[in-house]
Amino acid sequence: MTMPEGWLTQLPAPAGTLEPVQRRGRLALSEHSFPSRRQESWRLTDLKRLEALFQLSLADQRSDCSNVESWPSVPALALRLVIDGTQDPLRGVTLPAGISVLEGAELQQALGHTLSRCRCASDWPVELNHGVSQQILALRIRGKVPPIELVMVADDSRLVPTRVLLLVEEKSEFDFLQVVSAKGQAAHSHLLEIHLGQESKVNHGLLALGDGREALLANLAVEQETRSHYSLVSVSQGWSFGRLEPRVVQVDGQASASIHGLSVTAADEQFAVHTAVRFEGPEGTLDQVQKTIAADRSHSIFNGAIQVPRPAQRTNASQLSRSLLLSGRARIDAKPELEIVADDVRCTHGATVSQLQEDQLFYLRSRGITHSSAAALLLRGYCKEVLDLLPLDASQRWLGGSLQVGGVNP
Amino acid sequence: MIRPDAEPLLEINDLHASVEDKPILKGVNLEVKAGEIHAVMGRNGSGKSTLSKVLAGHPAYQVTSGSVRYLGRDLLELEPEERSRLGVFLGFQYPIEIPGVSNLEFLRVSTNARREKQGKEEFDTFDFDDHVRDRLQVVQMDPAFLERSVNEGFSGGEKKRNEILQMALLDPVVAILDETDSGLDIDALRIVAGGVNQLASPDNCTLLITHYQRLLDEITPDYVHVMGAGRILRTGGSELALELEKTGYDWVDQQLAAEGVA
Amino acid sequence: MTSTSTRDLVSQPYKYGFVTDIETEKIAKGLSEEVVRLISSKKNEPEFLLDFRLKAYRHWLKLQEPDWAALGYKAIDYQDIVYYAAPKQQEKKQSLDEVDPKLLETFEKLGIPLSEQKRLSNVAVDAVFDSVSIATTYKEKLAEHGVVFCSFSEAVVEHPELIEKYLGSVVPSSDNYFAALNSAVFSDGSFVFIPKGVECPMELSTYFRINSGDTGQFERTLIVAEEGASVSYLEGCTAPMFDTNQLHAAVVELVVLDDASIKYSTVQNWYAGDENGVGGIYNFVTKRGQCRGDRSRISWTQVETGSAITWKYPSCVLQGADSVGEFYSVALTNNCQQADTGTKMVHVGPRTRSTIVSKGISAGRSSNSYRGLVQVGPNAKGARNYSQCDSMLIGDQAAANTYPYIRSQQPQAAIEHEASTCRMSEDQLFYLQSRGIGFEEAVSMMVSGFCRDVFNQLPMEFAAEADKLLALKLEGSVG
């Protein structure tokens, strides 16, 4: 399997702010081989679906954001930005005090820094984004600023590359919700870098909703300085092919991170969540819960790496992966990876794969609730624990409070 | 309250049941009439909790022979939810925690399922809110518990009160309370027992499963049954419980040994 | 930490590191089809076995040495290894009196007396020295029960039909790089056959001793338990101290039929190299059992303390309905040792159950990885797995890695994995010391407490031994 001949050369010539990055990405794509199932991180991936991305057209000069009317209104004070890979998301927008655009030498200095610290700059999906991204949304956050809701859309068999960089200065506080939506067999290639300065706080939500036949490649690189707090809540559903890769590095320790994820797959979807958290200094913490629900013939993958090298004494990390397998034709792969060298650490992790709990079902049934309603209720509760954590009231506004999960088929 | 002419609500006949192919119940016979309170006592492992699970229809327990009739119909062929809707209530020894599922919603869905069967009108969310707040007083429970997930993070006493609240909402015909007293301090025990007493009426019946006298200090049973080796070995009035308190269960071993069972 | 530091204590040297001076018959170094044929002809093997070897060898040539484990070591030169070495003695002796006294003395020094007077009263032992089995005790007594316990070479002569039927049936010769190598050049090992309905009347044990410095050890163990049979088997291993590395690539195959059970315990104490990582055994072992029958059971217990490199994943394929697989492991690494070990539980049949308890202790600059796979196939309705993997780190230069991999295709199955990593707590050590318990004893109490769940699975005679072995291995590492 490879990239189709001539695919790189038909791309628009490198230009603009991202010109050097585009050159770098295209060189890497031409020199490095296409991902192979012999590589551990791609072993379970349906590479045909990755290859299918090359059949999509790259963003053209469309101007309309098709279904803006159907979007929920933005909460008071919050700023909504929209990116579709072509329009400038800041056109006609007045940025509130504390949020400014990062440009010129500052931007060039910051660009890619967090990717390198997270050791993912040369990952294939990142190089793909390098190669095709035409623009970047780069913001500096200073102080307590209003929340941002960033809506990213793709439709019409297009591959929409998006790149975002957030420089969160020390002691700043920021709520950030990304809504990634796609329809019409489109695909997203998304690359996000967030740098958290000392004592800053970022509350990050990612709500990724496909329509069943779309693809999502999302790489999130997060760099935390001391005493910063980073929270990520990701919810994904409806992607024929998806790969969400959050990577967090705590560069000098003493930072805290919490990562909560929910991925729901149905039909013949394949969705993979690869998280990696690396503690490079002492006294860092991590609280991670990843939930997955696999129905029908779908395939859900979770791979969670935690690295605690020697300087990371007194790290406290916990990771829990809970998977629900709802159908006899679905498949779940869960693979935690813990690598620990420091001795004074507390690391726990756990993983469960099962269907809905028999004792919970019985308890509900003994109160007169039918098997199928009980199952639906339990599934809703299972999802709600993650949904409720999304910032900007996203669960209520975008989902009406719950996800529809079908396919209970024991 | 014993009334000779009262209608039999629950008739258990030579009931045998197993879990994972291991026989636990070995011929239980018991008739409970309207208005009566029965206490089933016995040591751990005597089969009393199994009896309650079998009556509620827990899928892990297989009935191998015998019958249970409830209001004249075959209880054993009903799904657990059907039993609940028809008025069979099991108060769990260990109420299950269900993260993410709101307690209030759970109570509303189950109450409406029962009411529909009773031919009563279903509550909408507002009416139910009023109704549940009214019933909360039966167990003196803080309304804050309604907003939390089902039993999640509840203390032992709070879980048991939540069970009795469900009983108050579901208006059962047969209430089976499995070790409702376990893990309760004396104040919580009084509140729970007070709830049970309030809910007892001439039209329903209560089956208390316990191995301590202390619950029976608060709720006076009409009959006390002692279980051992999967059967009811002795039946008496409330004085039997007091006797057990003094003499313990050693006579059970002797009786079983004499019968060549243990 | 407290003023008493065991780092100051003198580490006790490896006490099995001596070399037996005995005349040895060796073939020339190197591996080729001729060498494979030579080994086979030296053992007068039937045609089918030579074919098995050649097929394996030709397949091996096409394979690449695996590199996915968390291990780093100098490339192995497969042409610089002697593939057959045997102490010079004529035919296998009819009685122990005829065995070279030097060999008997060697095993006696290892704590495995073989002579009639001194041998263990309730354990039958097969003693393997370099490439060959030199003696098996209690053979006759076992034969009375229909139990076959003998060296692999003898089994080939006396029970060729059983060997042909079962050899390679669990671990095919093409299974992996090291299994293919073993299948081509294996020299000896143990064979156990427990017929239908027989409960083996005593513990069976094989003791492996590497003596030569340039010899690879490639033994093969095959245990078959027919319907309703049961056996408990233990293997022990030691080697002299050399400053070169010796390759040990063994294959163990277990087959259990309906209602049968095999309990397989290992206390592995191969030479681990010195504190700078010079010398030591490269231990690349393929162990797999197949629960073919309904309600069958395989239990692996391992205490891994030796070897410079350990690459080992005793596994269970749970085919029969209601079959049970268990894996209990203590792996201790110190100094420069590297261990990558764990298990695979493959649930094929309905209601199959497995339990994994793994305890890793890493000290010094060592690296200790648990790597496991729990796989539940579409037909394994009602399957259950519980895994617990705990790591204890001693000192801030040791690594503990955990890679528990779960794959499920069956909704009506429950898989549960728990893991934790902790250090030996100063508070706990201090508490013990403040109650008058010496530092070393406190350490060893904590370690054996940490490993208790696994030691409880070992046959009684060996549990105390394992406890002592661990304490010994850790001396000087806590401070």
mmCIF file of C-alpha atoms in Angstrom, chain C residues 98-370:
data_model
loop_
_atom_site.group_PDB
_atom_site.id
_atom_site.type_symbol
_atom_site.label_atom_id
_atom_site.label_comp_id
_atom_site.label_asym_id
_atom_site.label_seq_id
_atom_site.Cartn_x
_atom_site.Cartn_y
_atom_site.Cartn_z
ATOM 1 C CA GLU C 98 27.374 -46.765 36.379
ATOM 2 C CA VAL C 99 26.923 -43.010 35.875
ATOM 3 C CA ASP C 100 30.167 -41.052 36.035
ATOM 4 C CA PRO C 101 30.578 -40.155 39.726
ATOM 5 C CA LYS C 102 31.612 -36.624 38.699
ATOM 6 C CA LEU C 103 28.161 -36.090 37.268
ATOM 7 C CA LEU C 104 26.455 -37.441 40.366
ATOM 8 C CA GLU C 105 28.673 -35.204 42.436
ATOM 9 C CA THR C 106 27.734 -32.200 40.288
ATOM 10 C CA PHE C 107 24.041 -32.712 40.850
ATOM 11 C CA GLU C 108 24.608 -33.354 44.523
ATOM 12 C CA LYS C 109 26.386 -29.999 44.772
ATOM 13 C CA LEU C 110 23.371 -28.431 43.083
ATOM 14 C CA GLY C 111 21.172 -29.896 45.783
ATOM 15 C CA ILE C 112 19.717 -32.585 43.554
ATOM 16 C CA PRO C 113 21.080 -35.883 44.906
ATOM 17 C CA LEU C 114 20.283 -38.721 42.500
ATOM 18 C CA SER C 115 21.607 -41.807 44.291
ATOM 19 C CA GLU C 116 19.182 -44.298 45.853
ATOM 20 C CA GLN C 117 20.164 -43.364 49.400
ATOM 21 C CA LYS C 118 19.978 -39.621 49.112
ATOM 22 C CA ARG C 119 17.383 -38.873 46.487
ATOM 23 C CA LEU C 120 14.275 -36.919 47.386
ATOM 24 C CA SER C 121 11.617 -39.272 48.605
ATOM 25 C CA ASN C 122 8.609 -37.799 46.858
ATOM 26 C CA VAL C 123 10.045 -36.264 43.717
ATOM 27 C CA ALA C 124 11.170 -38.103 40.611
ATOM 28 C CA VAL C 125 14.033 -36.305 38.873
ATOM 29 C CA ASP C 126 15.298 -36.286 35.302
ATOM 30 C CA ALA C 127 18.776 -34.762 35.319
ATOM 31 C CA VAL C 128 19.908 -33.090 32.091
ATOM 32 C CA PHE C 129 23.561 -32.152 31.703
ATOM 33 C CA ASP C 130 24.389 -29.996 28.685
ATOM 34 C CA SER C 131 22.662 -31.712 25.805
ATOM 35 C CA VAL C 132 21.693 -35.041 27.330
ATOM 36 C CA SER C 133 19.712 -36.611 30.104
ATOM 37 C CA ILE C 134 22.029 -38.565 32.384
ATOM 38 C CA ALA C 135 19.613 -40.161 34.811
ATOM 39 C CA THR C 136 15.974 -40.397 35.724
ATOM 40 C CA THR C 137 14.923 -41.542 39.179
ATOM 41 C CA TYR C 138 11.860 -43.569 40.186
ATOM 42 C CA LYS C 139 11.181 -44.659 36.628
ATOM 43 C CA GLU C 140 10.078 -48.132 37.647
ATOM 44 C CA LYS C 141 7.832 -46.966 40.417
ATOM 45 C CA LEU C 142 6.116 -44.544 38.033
ATOM 46 C CA ALA C 143 5.820 -47.245 35.382
ATOM 47 C CA GLU C 144 3.725 -49.295 37.802
ATOM 48 C CA HIS C 145 1.101 -46.562 37.503
ATOM 49 C CA GLY C 146 1.462 -46.413 33.752
ATOM 50 C CA VAL C 147 3.237 -43.065 33.984
ATOM 51 C CA VAL C 148 6.035 -42.558 31.482
ATOM 52 C CA PHE C 149 8.765 -40.206 32.705
ATOM 53 C CA CYS C 150 12.026 -40.367 30.801
ATOM 54 C CA SER C 151 14.410 -38.374 28.709
ATOM 55 C CA PHE C 152 13.173 -37.233 25.350
ATOM 56 C CA SER C 153 15.726 -39.415 23.551
ATOM 57 C CA GLU C 154 14.508 -42.513 25.330
ATOM 58 C CA ALA C 155 10.923 -41.620 24.530
ATOM 59 C CA VAL C 156 11.812 -41.400 20.854
ATOM 60 C CA VAL C 157 13.071 -44.996 21.002
ATOM 61 C CA GLU C 158 10.469 -46.443 23.329
ATOM 62 C CA HIS C 159 7.321 -44.476 22.474
ATOM 63 C CA PRO C 160 7.850 -43.192 18.933
ATOM 64 C CA GLU C 161 4.101 -43.242 18.253
ATOM 65 C CA LEU C 162 3.420 -40.789 21.119
ATOM 66 C CA ILE C 163 6.241 -38.503 20.041
ATOM 67 C CA GLU C 164 5.099 -38.501 16.446
ATOM 68 C CA LYS C 165 1.535 -37.787 17.542
ATOM 69 C CA TYR C 166 2.239 -34.921 19.909
ATOM 70 C CA LEU C 167 5.602 -33.356 18.972
ATOM 71 C CA GLY C 168 5.030 -29.957 17.419
ATOM 72 C CA SER C 169 1.278 -30.220 17.880
ATOM 73 C CA VAL C 170 1.166 -27.309 20.329
ATOM 74 C CA VAL C 171 4.223 -25.336 19.256
ATOM 75 C CA PRO C 172 4.649 -25.984 15.530
ATOM 76 C CA SER C 173 8.227 -25.967 14.294
ATOM 77 C CA SER C 174 7.443 -22.788 12.366
ATOM 78 C CA ASP C 175 5.954 -21.001 15.399
ATOM 79 C CA ASN C 176 8.682 -18.438 15.954
ATOM 80 C CA TYR C 177 12.386 -17.904 15.418
ATOM 81 C CA PHE C 178 13.594 -19.593 18.596
ATOM 82 C CA ALA C 179 11.054 -22.414 18.444
ATOM 83 C CA ALA C 180 12.171 -23.162 14.880
ATOM 84 C CA LEU C 181 15.812 -23.172 15.975
ATOM 85 C CA ASN C 182 15.007 -25.507 18.846
ATOM 86 C CA SER C 183 12.991 -27.808 16.586
ATOM 87 C CA ALA C 184 16.002 -28.137 14.293
ATOM 88 C CA VAL C 185 18.693 -28.822 16.860
ATOM 89 C CA PHE C 186 17.067 -29.915 20.137
ATOM 90 C CA SER C 187 19.192 -32.458 21.874
ATOM 91 C CA ASP C 188 17.275 -33.851 24.802
ATOM 92 C CA GLY C 189 14.746 -32.998 27.444
ATOM 93 C CA SER C 190 11.941 -34.706 29.281
ATOM 94 C CA PHE C 191 8.894 -36.615 28.228
ATOM 95 C CA VAL C 192 5.924 -37.249 30.492
ATOM 96 C CA PHE C 193 2.838 -39.239 29.663
ATOM 97 C CA ILE C 194 0.057 -39.695 32.201
ATOM 98 C CA PRO C 195 -2.498 -42.195 30.963
ATOM 99 C CA LYS C 196 -6.241 -41.874 31.285
ATOM 100 C CA GLY C 197 -7.519 -41.513 34.834
ATOM 101 C CA VAL C 198 -4.133 -41.595 36.536
ATOM 102 C CA GLU C 199 -3.144 -39.109 39.167
ATOM 103 C CA CYS C 200 0.637 -39.065 39.080
ATOM 104 C CA PRO C 201 1.752 -40.421 42.479
ATOM 105 C CA MET C 202 4.695 -38.059 42.924
ATOM 106 C CA GLU C 203 6.049 -34.730 41.791
ATOM 107 C CA LEU C 204 8.077 -34.931 38.598
ATOM 108 C CA SER C 205 11.050 -32.715 38.132
ATOM 109 C CA THR C 206 13.661 -32.008 35.506
ATOM 110 C CA TYR C 207 16.880 -30.307 36.439
ATOM 111 C CA PHE C 208 18.756 -28.590 33.637
ATOM 112 C CA ARG C 209 22.454 -27.909 33.965
ATOM 113 C CA ILE C 210 24.508 -26.090 31.362
ATOM 114 C CA ASN C 211 28.203 -26.932 31.846
ATOM 115 C CA SER C 212 30.088 -26.075 28.656
ATOM 116 C CA GLY C 213 31.020 -22.501 27.927
ATOM 117 C CA ASP C 214 30.351 -22.405 24.230
ATOM 118 C CA THR C 215 27.386 -24.733 24.028
ATOM 119 C CA GLY C 216 23.821 -23.785 23.364
ATOM 120 C CA GLN C 217 21.171 -25.653 25.265
ATOM 121 C CA PHE C 218 18.116 -26.632 23.297
ATOM 122 C CA GLU C 219 15.944 -28.965 25.254
ATOM 123 C CA ARG C 220 12.416 -29.965 24.565
ATOM 124 C CA THR C 221 9.770 -30.975 27.046
ATOM 125 C CA LEU C 222 6.531 -32.656 26.150
ATOM 126 C CA ILE C 223 3.880 -33.520 28.712
ATOM 127 C CA VAL C 224 0.655 -35.254 27.823
ATOM 128 C CA ALA C 225 -2.155 -35.821 30.322
ATOM 129 C CA GLU C 226 -4.933 -38.024 29.007
ATOM 130 C CA GLU C 227 -8.568 -37.840 30.109
ATOM 131 C CA GLY C 228 -8.867 -37.338 33.852
ATOM 132 C CA ALA C 229 -5.104 -37.532 34.464
ATOM 133 C CA SER C 230 -3.142 -35.077 36.546
ATOM 134 C CA VAL C 231 0.480 -34.249 37.229
ATOM 135 C CA SER C 232 2.607 -31.637 38.928
ATOM 136 C CA TYR C 233 5.930 -30.975 37.231
ATOM 137 C CA LEU C 234 8.823 -28.785 38.248
ATOM 138 C CA GLU C 235 11.891 -27.662 36.382
ATOM 139 C CA GLY C 236 15.012 -26.109 37.804
ATOM 140 C CA CYS C 237 17.966 -24.631 35.967
ATOM 141 C CA THR C 238 21.494 -23.460 36.757
ATOM 142 C CA ALA C 239 24.685 -22.805 34.820
ATOM 143 C CA PRO C 240 28.342 -22.016 35.603
ATOM 144 C CA MET C 241 29.714 -18.494 35.521
ATOM 145 C CA PHE C 242 31.357 -17.658 32.225
ATOM 146 C CA ASP C 243 32.164 -14.252 30.874
ATOM 147 C CA THR C 244 30.562 -15.200 27.584
ATOM 148 C CA ASN C 245 26.840 -15.581 26.955
ATOM 149 C CA GLN C 246 25.268 -18.970 26.378
ATOM 150 C CA LEU C 247 22.096 -19.405 24.417
ATOM 151 C CA HIS C 248 19.258 -21.409 25.876
ATOM 152 C CA ALA C 249 16.301 -21.859 23.546
ATOM 153 C CA ALA C 250 13.895 -24.436 24.895
ATOM 154 C CA VAL C 251 10.423 -25.505 23.847
ATOM 155 C CA VAL C 252 7.824 -26.877 26.228
ATOM 156 C CA GLU C 253 4.569 -28.341 24.987
ATOM 157 C CA LEU C 254 1.699 -29.423 27.212
ATOM 158 C CA VAL C 255 -1.389 -31.274 26.085
ATOM 159 C CA VAL C 256 -4.356 -31.872 28.378
ATOM 160 C CA LEU C 257 -7.449 -33.802 27.444
ATOM 161 C CA ASP C 258 -10.893 -33.863 29.095
ATOM 162 C CA ASP C 259 -10.831 -33.295 32.872
ATOM 163 C CA ALA C 260 -7.047 -33.556 32.971
ATOM 164 C CA SER C 261 -4.674 -31.096 34.575
ATOM 165 C CA ILE C 262 -1.015 -30.154 34.451
ATOM 166 C CA LYS C 263 0.662 -27.929 36.949
ATOM 167 C CA TYR C 264 4.005 -26.763 35.605
ATOM 168 C CA SER C 265 6.370 -24.906 37.912
ATOM 169 C CA THR C 266 9.730 -23.386 37.091
ATOM 170 C CA VAL C 267 12.436 -22.040 39.322
ATOM 171 C CA GLN C 268 14.832 -20.488 36.844
ATOM 172 C CA ASN C 269 18.209 -19.551 38.214
ATOM 173 C CA TRP C 270 20.486 -19.588 35.209
ATOM 174 C CA TYR C 271 23.658 -17.560 35.650
ATOM 175 C CA ALA C 272 22.653 -13.900 35.281
ATOM 176 C CA GLY C 273 26.017 -12.364 34.429
ATOM 177 C CA ASP C 274 28.066 -10.245 36.803
ATOM 178 C CA GLU C 275 27.108 -6.855 38.193
ATOM 179 C CA ASN C 276 28.435 -5.195 35.046
ATOM 180 C CA GLY C 277 26.377 -7.379 32.776
ATOM 181 C CA VAL C 278 29.251 -9.560 31.565
ATOM 182 C CA GLY C 279 28.277 -13.131 30.848
ATOM 183 C CA GLY C 280 25.025 -14.867 31.657
ATOM 184 C CA ILE C 281 22.478 -16.962 29.849
ATOM 185 C CA TYR C 282 20.314 -15.716 26.995
ATOM 186 C CA ASN C 283 17.056 -17.451 27.769
ATOM 187 C CA PHE C 284 14.648 -17.565 24.817
ATOM 188 C CA VAL C 285 11.948 -20.034 25.647
ATOM 189 C CA THR C 286 8.638 -20.978 24.059
ATOM 190 C CA LYS C 287 6.207 -22.603 26.468
ATOM 191 C CA ARG C 288 2.664 -23.321 25.539
ATOM 192 C CA GLY C 289 -0.065 -25.600 26.741
ATOM 193 C CA GLN C 290 -3.211 -26.619 25.005
ATOM 194 C CA CYS C 291 -6.341 -27.361 27.002
ATOM 195 C CA ARG C 292 -7.820 -29.595 24.339
ATOM 196 C CA GLY C 293 -10.361 -31.281 26.524
ATOM 197 C CA ASP C 294 -13.432 -29.998 28.271
ATOM 198 C CA ARG C 295 -12.851 -28.981 31.899
ATOM 199 C CA SER C 296 -9.107 -29.367 31.460
ATOM 200 C CA ARG C 297 -6.660 -27.177 33.320
ATOM 201 C CA ILE C 298 -3.118 -25.863 32.899
ATOM 202 C CA SER C 299 -1.367 -23.896 35.550
ATOM 203 C CA TRP C 300 2.004 -22.242 34.956
ATOM 204 C CA THR C 301 3.965 -21.004 37.925
ATOM 205 C CA GLN C 302 7.341 -19.447 37.355
ATOM 206 C CA VAL C 303 9.973 -17.876 39.532
ATOM 207 C CA GLU C 304 12.438 -16.219 37.185
ATOM 208 C CA THR C 305 15.542 -14.958 38.898
ATOM 209 C CA GLY C 306 18.409 -15.811 36.595
ATOM 210 C CA SER C 307 19.584 -15.259 33.015
ATOM 211 C CA ALA C 308 21.025 -12.119 31.491
ATOM 212 C CA ILE C 309 18.125 -12.012 29.052
ATOM 213 C CA THR C 310 14.744 -13.634 29.556
ATOM 214 C CA TRP C 311 12.226 -13.861 26.707
ATOM 215 C CA LYS C 312 9.479 -16.141 27.810
ATOM 216 C CA TYR C 313 5.680 -16.243 27.624
ATOM 217 C CA PRO C 314 4.188 -19.484 28.978
ATOM 218 C CA SER C 315 0.777 -19.578 27.383
ATOM 219 C CA CYS C 316 -2.509 -21.447 27.377
ATOM 220 C CA VAL C 317 -4.765 -22.147 24.455
ATOM 221 C CA LEU C 318 -8.136 -22.799 26.070
ATOM 222 C CA GLN C 319 -9.977 -24.870 23.525
ATOM 223 C CA GLY C 320 -12.086 -27.221 25.593
ATOM 224 C CA ALA C 321 -15.307 -25.921 27.080
ATOM 225 C CA ASP C 322 -14.910 -24.841 30.716
ATOM 226 C CA SER C 323 -11.143 -25.233 30.541
ATOM 227 C CA VAL C 324 -8.952 -23.195 32.859
ATOM 228 C CA GLY C 325 -5.587 -21.513 32.354
ATOM 229 C CA GLU C 326 -3.488 -19.961 35.069
ATOM 230 C CA PHE C 327 -0.235 -18.053 35.097
ATOM 231 C CA TYR C 328 1.524 -17.116 38.296
ATOM 232 C CA SER C 329 4.845 -15.391 37.895
ATOM 233 C CA VAL C 330 7.541 -13.755 39.928
ATOM 234 C CA ALA C 331 10.293 -12.211 37.842
ATOM 235 C CA LEU C 332 13.175 -10.600 39.622
ATOM 236 C CA THR C 333 15.872 -8.667 37.818
ATOM 237 C CA ASN C 334 18.941 -7.090 39.358
ATOM 238 C CA ASN C 335 22.147 -5.497 38.080
ATOM 239 C CA CYS C 336 22.008 -5.513 34.278
ATOM 240 C CA GLN C 337 19.474 -8.283 33.799
ATOM 241 C CA GLN C 338 16.666 -7.837 31.305
ATOM 242 C CA ALA C 339 13.453 -9.782 31.417
ATOM 243 C CA ASP C 340 10.549 -9.564 29.006
ATOM 244 C CA THR C 341 8.070 -12.119 30.212
ATOM 245 C CA GLY C 342 4.354 -12.698 30.559
ATOM 246 C CA THR C 343 1.716 -14.943 29.136
ATOM 247 C CA LYS C 344 -0.889 -15.407 26.462
ATOM 248 C CA MET C 345 -4.330 -16.664 27.352
ATOM 249 C CA VAL C 346 -6.225 -17.535 24.218
ATOM 250 C CA HIS C 347 -9.893 -18.216 24.963
ATOM 251 C CA VAL C 348 -11.374 -20.344 22.230
ATOM 252 C CA GLY C 349 -13.998 -22.493 23.924
ATOM 253 C CA PRO C 350 -17.101 -21.459 25.852
ATOM 254 C CA ARG C 351 -16.907 -20.616 29.562
ATOM 255 C CA THR C 352 -13.133 -20.814 29.574
ATOM 256 C CA ARG C 353 -11.502 -19.055 32.475
ATOM 257 C CA SER C 354 -8.032 -17.664 33.048
ATOM 258 C CA THR C 355 -6.173 -15.993 35.859
ATOM 259 C CA ILE C 356 -2.925 -14.077 35.567
ATOM 260 C CA VAL C 357 -0.926 -12.947 38.567
ATOM 261 C CA SER C 358 2.410 -11.379 37.738
ATOM 262 C CA LYS C 359 4.844 -9.809 40.174
ATOM 263 C CA GLY C 360 7.878 -8.049 38.778
ATOM 264 C CA ILE C 361 10.680 -6.794 40.963
ATOM 265 C CA SER C 362 13.328 -4.618 39.340
ATOM 266 C CA ALA C 363 16.506 -3.589 41.098
ATOM 267 C CA GLY C 364 19.914 -2.264 40.054
ATOM 268 C CA ARG C 365 19.998 -1.090 36.441
ATOM 269 C CA SER C 366 17.806 -3.915 35.282
ATOM 270 C CA SER C 367 14.738 -3.861 33.122
ATOM 271 C CA ASN C 368 11.684 -5.961 33.808
ATOM 272 C CA SER C 369 8.715 -6.064 31.453
ATOM 273 C CA TYR C 370 5.398 -7.814 31.734
#
